[in-house]
CSV table of C-alpha atoms in Angstrom, one decimal:
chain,number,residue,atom,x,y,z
A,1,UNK,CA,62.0,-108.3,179.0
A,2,UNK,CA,60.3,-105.6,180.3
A,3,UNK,CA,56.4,-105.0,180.2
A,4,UNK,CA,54.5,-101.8,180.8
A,5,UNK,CA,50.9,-101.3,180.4
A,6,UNK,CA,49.9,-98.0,180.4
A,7,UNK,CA,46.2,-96.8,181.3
A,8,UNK,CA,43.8,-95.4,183.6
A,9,UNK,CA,42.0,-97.3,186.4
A,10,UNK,CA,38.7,-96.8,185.5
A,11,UNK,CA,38.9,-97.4,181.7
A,12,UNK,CA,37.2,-100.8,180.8
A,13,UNK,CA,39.4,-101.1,177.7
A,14,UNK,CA,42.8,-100.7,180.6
A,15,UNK,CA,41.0,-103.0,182.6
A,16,UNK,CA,40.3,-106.0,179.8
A,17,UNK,CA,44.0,-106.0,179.3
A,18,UNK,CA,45.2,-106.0,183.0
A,19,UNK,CA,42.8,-109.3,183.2
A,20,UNK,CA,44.3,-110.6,180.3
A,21,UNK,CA,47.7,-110.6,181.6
A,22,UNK,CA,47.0,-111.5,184.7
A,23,UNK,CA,49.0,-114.4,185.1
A,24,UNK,CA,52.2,-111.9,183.6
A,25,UNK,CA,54.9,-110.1,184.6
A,26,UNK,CA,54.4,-106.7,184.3
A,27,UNK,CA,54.2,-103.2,185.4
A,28,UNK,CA,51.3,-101.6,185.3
A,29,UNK,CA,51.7,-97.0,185.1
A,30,UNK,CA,48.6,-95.1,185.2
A,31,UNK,CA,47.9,-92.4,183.3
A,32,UNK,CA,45.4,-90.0,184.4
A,33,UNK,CA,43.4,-88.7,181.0
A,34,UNK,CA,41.8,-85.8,182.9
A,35,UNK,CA,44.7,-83.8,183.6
A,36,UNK,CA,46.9,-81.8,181.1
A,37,UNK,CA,50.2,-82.1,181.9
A,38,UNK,CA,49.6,-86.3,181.9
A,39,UNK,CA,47.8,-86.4,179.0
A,40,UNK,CA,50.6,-84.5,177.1
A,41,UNK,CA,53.4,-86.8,178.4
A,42,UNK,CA,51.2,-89.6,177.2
A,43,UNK,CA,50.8,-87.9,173.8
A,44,UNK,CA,54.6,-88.6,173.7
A,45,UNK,CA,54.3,-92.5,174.2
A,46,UNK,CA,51.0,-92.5,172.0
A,47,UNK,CA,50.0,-90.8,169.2
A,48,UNK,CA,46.7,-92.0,168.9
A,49,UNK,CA,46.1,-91.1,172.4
A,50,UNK,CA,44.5,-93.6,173.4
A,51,UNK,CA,44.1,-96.1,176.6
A,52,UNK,CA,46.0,-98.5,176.9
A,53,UNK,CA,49.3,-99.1,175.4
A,54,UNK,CA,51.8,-101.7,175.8
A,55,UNK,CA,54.9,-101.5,175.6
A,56,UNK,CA,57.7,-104.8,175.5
A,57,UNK,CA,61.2,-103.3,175.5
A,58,UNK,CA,61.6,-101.0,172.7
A,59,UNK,CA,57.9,-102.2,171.4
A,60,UNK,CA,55.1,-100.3,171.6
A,61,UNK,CA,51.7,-101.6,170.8
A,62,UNK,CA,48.5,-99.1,170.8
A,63,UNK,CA,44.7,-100.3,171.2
A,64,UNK,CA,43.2,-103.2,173.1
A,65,UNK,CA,42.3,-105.0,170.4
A,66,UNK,CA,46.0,-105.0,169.0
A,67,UNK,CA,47.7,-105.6,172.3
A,68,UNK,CA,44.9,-108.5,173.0
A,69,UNK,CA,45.8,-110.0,169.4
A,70,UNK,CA,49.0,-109.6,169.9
A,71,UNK,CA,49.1,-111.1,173.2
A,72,UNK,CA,47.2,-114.1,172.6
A,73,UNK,CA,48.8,-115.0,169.5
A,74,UNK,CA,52.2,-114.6,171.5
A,75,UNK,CA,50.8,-117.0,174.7
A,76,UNK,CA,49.9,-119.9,171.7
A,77,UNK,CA,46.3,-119.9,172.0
A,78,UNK,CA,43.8,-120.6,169.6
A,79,UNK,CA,42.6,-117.5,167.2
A,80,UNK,CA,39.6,-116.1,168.2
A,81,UNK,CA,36.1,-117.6,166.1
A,82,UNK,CA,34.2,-115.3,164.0
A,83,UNK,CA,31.5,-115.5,167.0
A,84,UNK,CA,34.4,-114.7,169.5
A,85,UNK,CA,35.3,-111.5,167.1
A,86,UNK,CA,31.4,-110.4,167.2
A,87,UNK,CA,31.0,-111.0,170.7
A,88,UNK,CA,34.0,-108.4,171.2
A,89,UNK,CA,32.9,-106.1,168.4
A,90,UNK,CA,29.2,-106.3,170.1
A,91,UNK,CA,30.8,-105.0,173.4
A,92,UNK,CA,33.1,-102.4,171.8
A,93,UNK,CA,29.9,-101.0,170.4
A,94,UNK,CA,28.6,-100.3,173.4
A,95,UNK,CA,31.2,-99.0,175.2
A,96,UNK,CA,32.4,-96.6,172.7
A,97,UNK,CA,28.6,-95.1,171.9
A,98,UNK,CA,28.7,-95.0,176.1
A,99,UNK,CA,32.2,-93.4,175.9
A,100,UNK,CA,30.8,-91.0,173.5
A,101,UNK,CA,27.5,-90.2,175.3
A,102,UNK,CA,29.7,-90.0,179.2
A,103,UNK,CA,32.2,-87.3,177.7
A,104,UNK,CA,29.5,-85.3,175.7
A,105,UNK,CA,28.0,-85.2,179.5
A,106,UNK,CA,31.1,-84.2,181.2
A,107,UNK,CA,31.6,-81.7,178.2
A,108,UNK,CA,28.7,-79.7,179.0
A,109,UNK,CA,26.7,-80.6,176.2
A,110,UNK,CA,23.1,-81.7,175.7
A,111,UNK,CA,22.5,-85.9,175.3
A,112,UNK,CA,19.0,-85.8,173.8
A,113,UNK,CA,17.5,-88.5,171.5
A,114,UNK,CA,16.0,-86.1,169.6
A,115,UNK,CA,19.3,-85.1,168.1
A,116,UNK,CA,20.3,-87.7,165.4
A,117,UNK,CA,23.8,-88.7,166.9
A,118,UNK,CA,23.2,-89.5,170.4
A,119,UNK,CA,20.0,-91.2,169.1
A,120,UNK,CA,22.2,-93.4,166.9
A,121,UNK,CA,24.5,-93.8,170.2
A,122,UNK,CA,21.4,-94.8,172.4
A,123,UNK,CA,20.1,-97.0,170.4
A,124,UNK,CA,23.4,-98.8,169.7
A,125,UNK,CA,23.7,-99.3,173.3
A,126,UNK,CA,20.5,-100.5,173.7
A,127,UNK,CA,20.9,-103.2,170.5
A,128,UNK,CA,24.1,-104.0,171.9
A,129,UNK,CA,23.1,-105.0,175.4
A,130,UNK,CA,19.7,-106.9,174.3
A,131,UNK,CA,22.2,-109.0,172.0
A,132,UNK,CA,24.8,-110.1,174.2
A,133,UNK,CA,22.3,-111.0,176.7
A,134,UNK,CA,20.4,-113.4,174.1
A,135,UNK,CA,24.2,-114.3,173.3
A,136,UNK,CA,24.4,-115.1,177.3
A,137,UNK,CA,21.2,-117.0,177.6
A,138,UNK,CA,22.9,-119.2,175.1
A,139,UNK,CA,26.3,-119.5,177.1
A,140,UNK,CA,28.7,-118.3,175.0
A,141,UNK,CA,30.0,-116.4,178.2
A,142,UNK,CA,30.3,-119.7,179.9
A,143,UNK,CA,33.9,-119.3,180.0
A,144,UNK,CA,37.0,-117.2,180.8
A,145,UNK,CA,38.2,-115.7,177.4
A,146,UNK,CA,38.5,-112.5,175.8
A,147,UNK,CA,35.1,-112.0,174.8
A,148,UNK,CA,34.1,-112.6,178.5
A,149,UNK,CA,36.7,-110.6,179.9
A,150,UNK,CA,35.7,-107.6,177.4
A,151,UNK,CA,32.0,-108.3,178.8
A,152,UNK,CA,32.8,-108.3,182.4
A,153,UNK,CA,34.7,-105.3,181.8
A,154,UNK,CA,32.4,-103.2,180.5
A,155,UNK,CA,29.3,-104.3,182.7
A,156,UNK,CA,31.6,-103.2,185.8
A,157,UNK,CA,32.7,-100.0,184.1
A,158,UNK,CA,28.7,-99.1,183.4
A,159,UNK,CA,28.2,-99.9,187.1
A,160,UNK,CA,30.7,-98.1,188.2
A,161,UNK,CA,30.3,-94.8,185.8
A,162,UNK,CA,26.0,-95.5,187.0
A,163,UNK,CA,25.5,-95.1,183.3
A,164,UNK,CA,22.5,-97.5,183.1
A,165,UNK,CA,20.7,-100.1,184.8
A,166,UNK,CA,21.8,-103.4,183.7
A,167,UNK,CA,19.4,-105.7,185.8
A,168,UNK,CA,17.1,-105.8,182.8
A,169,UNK,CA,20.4,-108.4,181.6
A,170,UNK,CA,19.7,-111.1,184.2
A,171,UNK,CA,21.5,-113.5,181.8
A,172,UNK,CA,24.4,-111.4,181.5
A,173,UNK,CA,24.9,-110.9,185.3
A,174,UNK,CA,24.2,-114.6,185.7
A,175,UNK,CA,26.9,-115.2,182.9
A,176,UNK,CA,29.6,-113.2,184.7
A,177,UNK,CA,28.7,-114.7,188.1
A,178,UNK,CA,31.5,-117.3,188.5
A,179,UNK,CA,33.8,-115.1,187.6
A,180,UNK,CA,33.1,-112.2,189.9
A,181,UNK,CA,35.9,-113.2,192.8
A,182,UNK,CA,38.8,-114.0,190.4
A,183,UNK,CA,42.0,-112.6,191.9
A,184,UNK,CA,42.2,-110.2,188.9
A,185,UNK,CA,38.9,-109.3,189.1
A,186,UNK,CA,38.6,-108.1,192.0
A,187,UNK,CA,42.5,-106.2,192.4
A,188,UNK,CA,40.6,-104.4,188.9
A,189,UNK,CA,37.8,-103.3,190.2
A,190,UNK,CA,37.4,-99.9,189.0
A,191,UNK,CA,38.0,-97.0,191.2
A,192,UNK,CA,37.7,-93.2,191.5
């Protein structure tokens, strides 16, 4: 069987699944989004065009949360709880309204609250974030499972994009602490 993940190295989404399938055979091909003769020969693999994709033999699987479905359900472990499923759907949230407002700033355009869109996107984030970190104080990040791994991934991808300060989230930093020199974790960090 043959495995390929394909995805950037600084996309949080990329990085959930690499952590996922850690403990997997696989080869991992980056795709660089930014420049135009990649991004076309990835339009040929995906045509949703979006990071990552998976692909087992012959089987091609598009979207984090399908491949992470997908993948779990294949390893035999338990479905994922409503809470797990909100947990995930909080962080998606947030890192897509983040994904939105970092391109719209790399496009040239104008983030201001005072337009209605990036207003909705701000204050997304911000509901987001002040969620999970109640959800944190509560330990429901206490161990290493999708909806931490999502988490983890997206505080290091906000860190590493210095898209906003998280220190306001001590419980969330404090959350993700033990699992900061995992392996995986580290070999994922993101990187220009």
């Amino acid at each position: 069987m043959t495995t390929i993940l394909y995805g950037s190295t600084t996309s949080p989404y990329v990085r959930r699944i690499r952590l996922l399938l850690e403990d997997s055979d696989y080869q991992f091909e980056p795709v660089n989004v930014y420049e135009q003769t990649a991004r076309q020969a990835f339009s040929d693999i995906s045509p949703i065009r979006k990071l990552p994709v998976l692909k087992i033999d012959d089987n091609v699987i598009y979207d984090s949360g399908v491949i992470s479905q997908y993948w779990l359900m294949q390893a035999g472990a338990d479905p994922l709880t409503v809470q797990q499923h909100n947990l995930i759907s909080a962080v998606d949230a947030a890192t897509d309204s983040l994904i939105i407002i970092m391109q719209s700033k790399n496009s040239g355009l104008t983030v201001d609250e005072s337009k209605l869109f990036y207003d909705l996107q701000i204050g997304r984030v911000e509901a987001c974030f002040d969620w999970l970190e109640t959800q944190a104080e509560q330990g429901a990040f206490a161990q290493w499972d999708y909806p931490t791994i999502a988490l983890l991934t997206l505080v290091g991808w906000v860190e590493f994009r210095q898209l906003r300060d998280l220190s306001v989230y001590p419980a969330i930093e404090a959350a993700l602490a033990p699992f900061a020199n995992r392996p995986s974790v580290l070999a994922t960090v993101p990187q220009a």
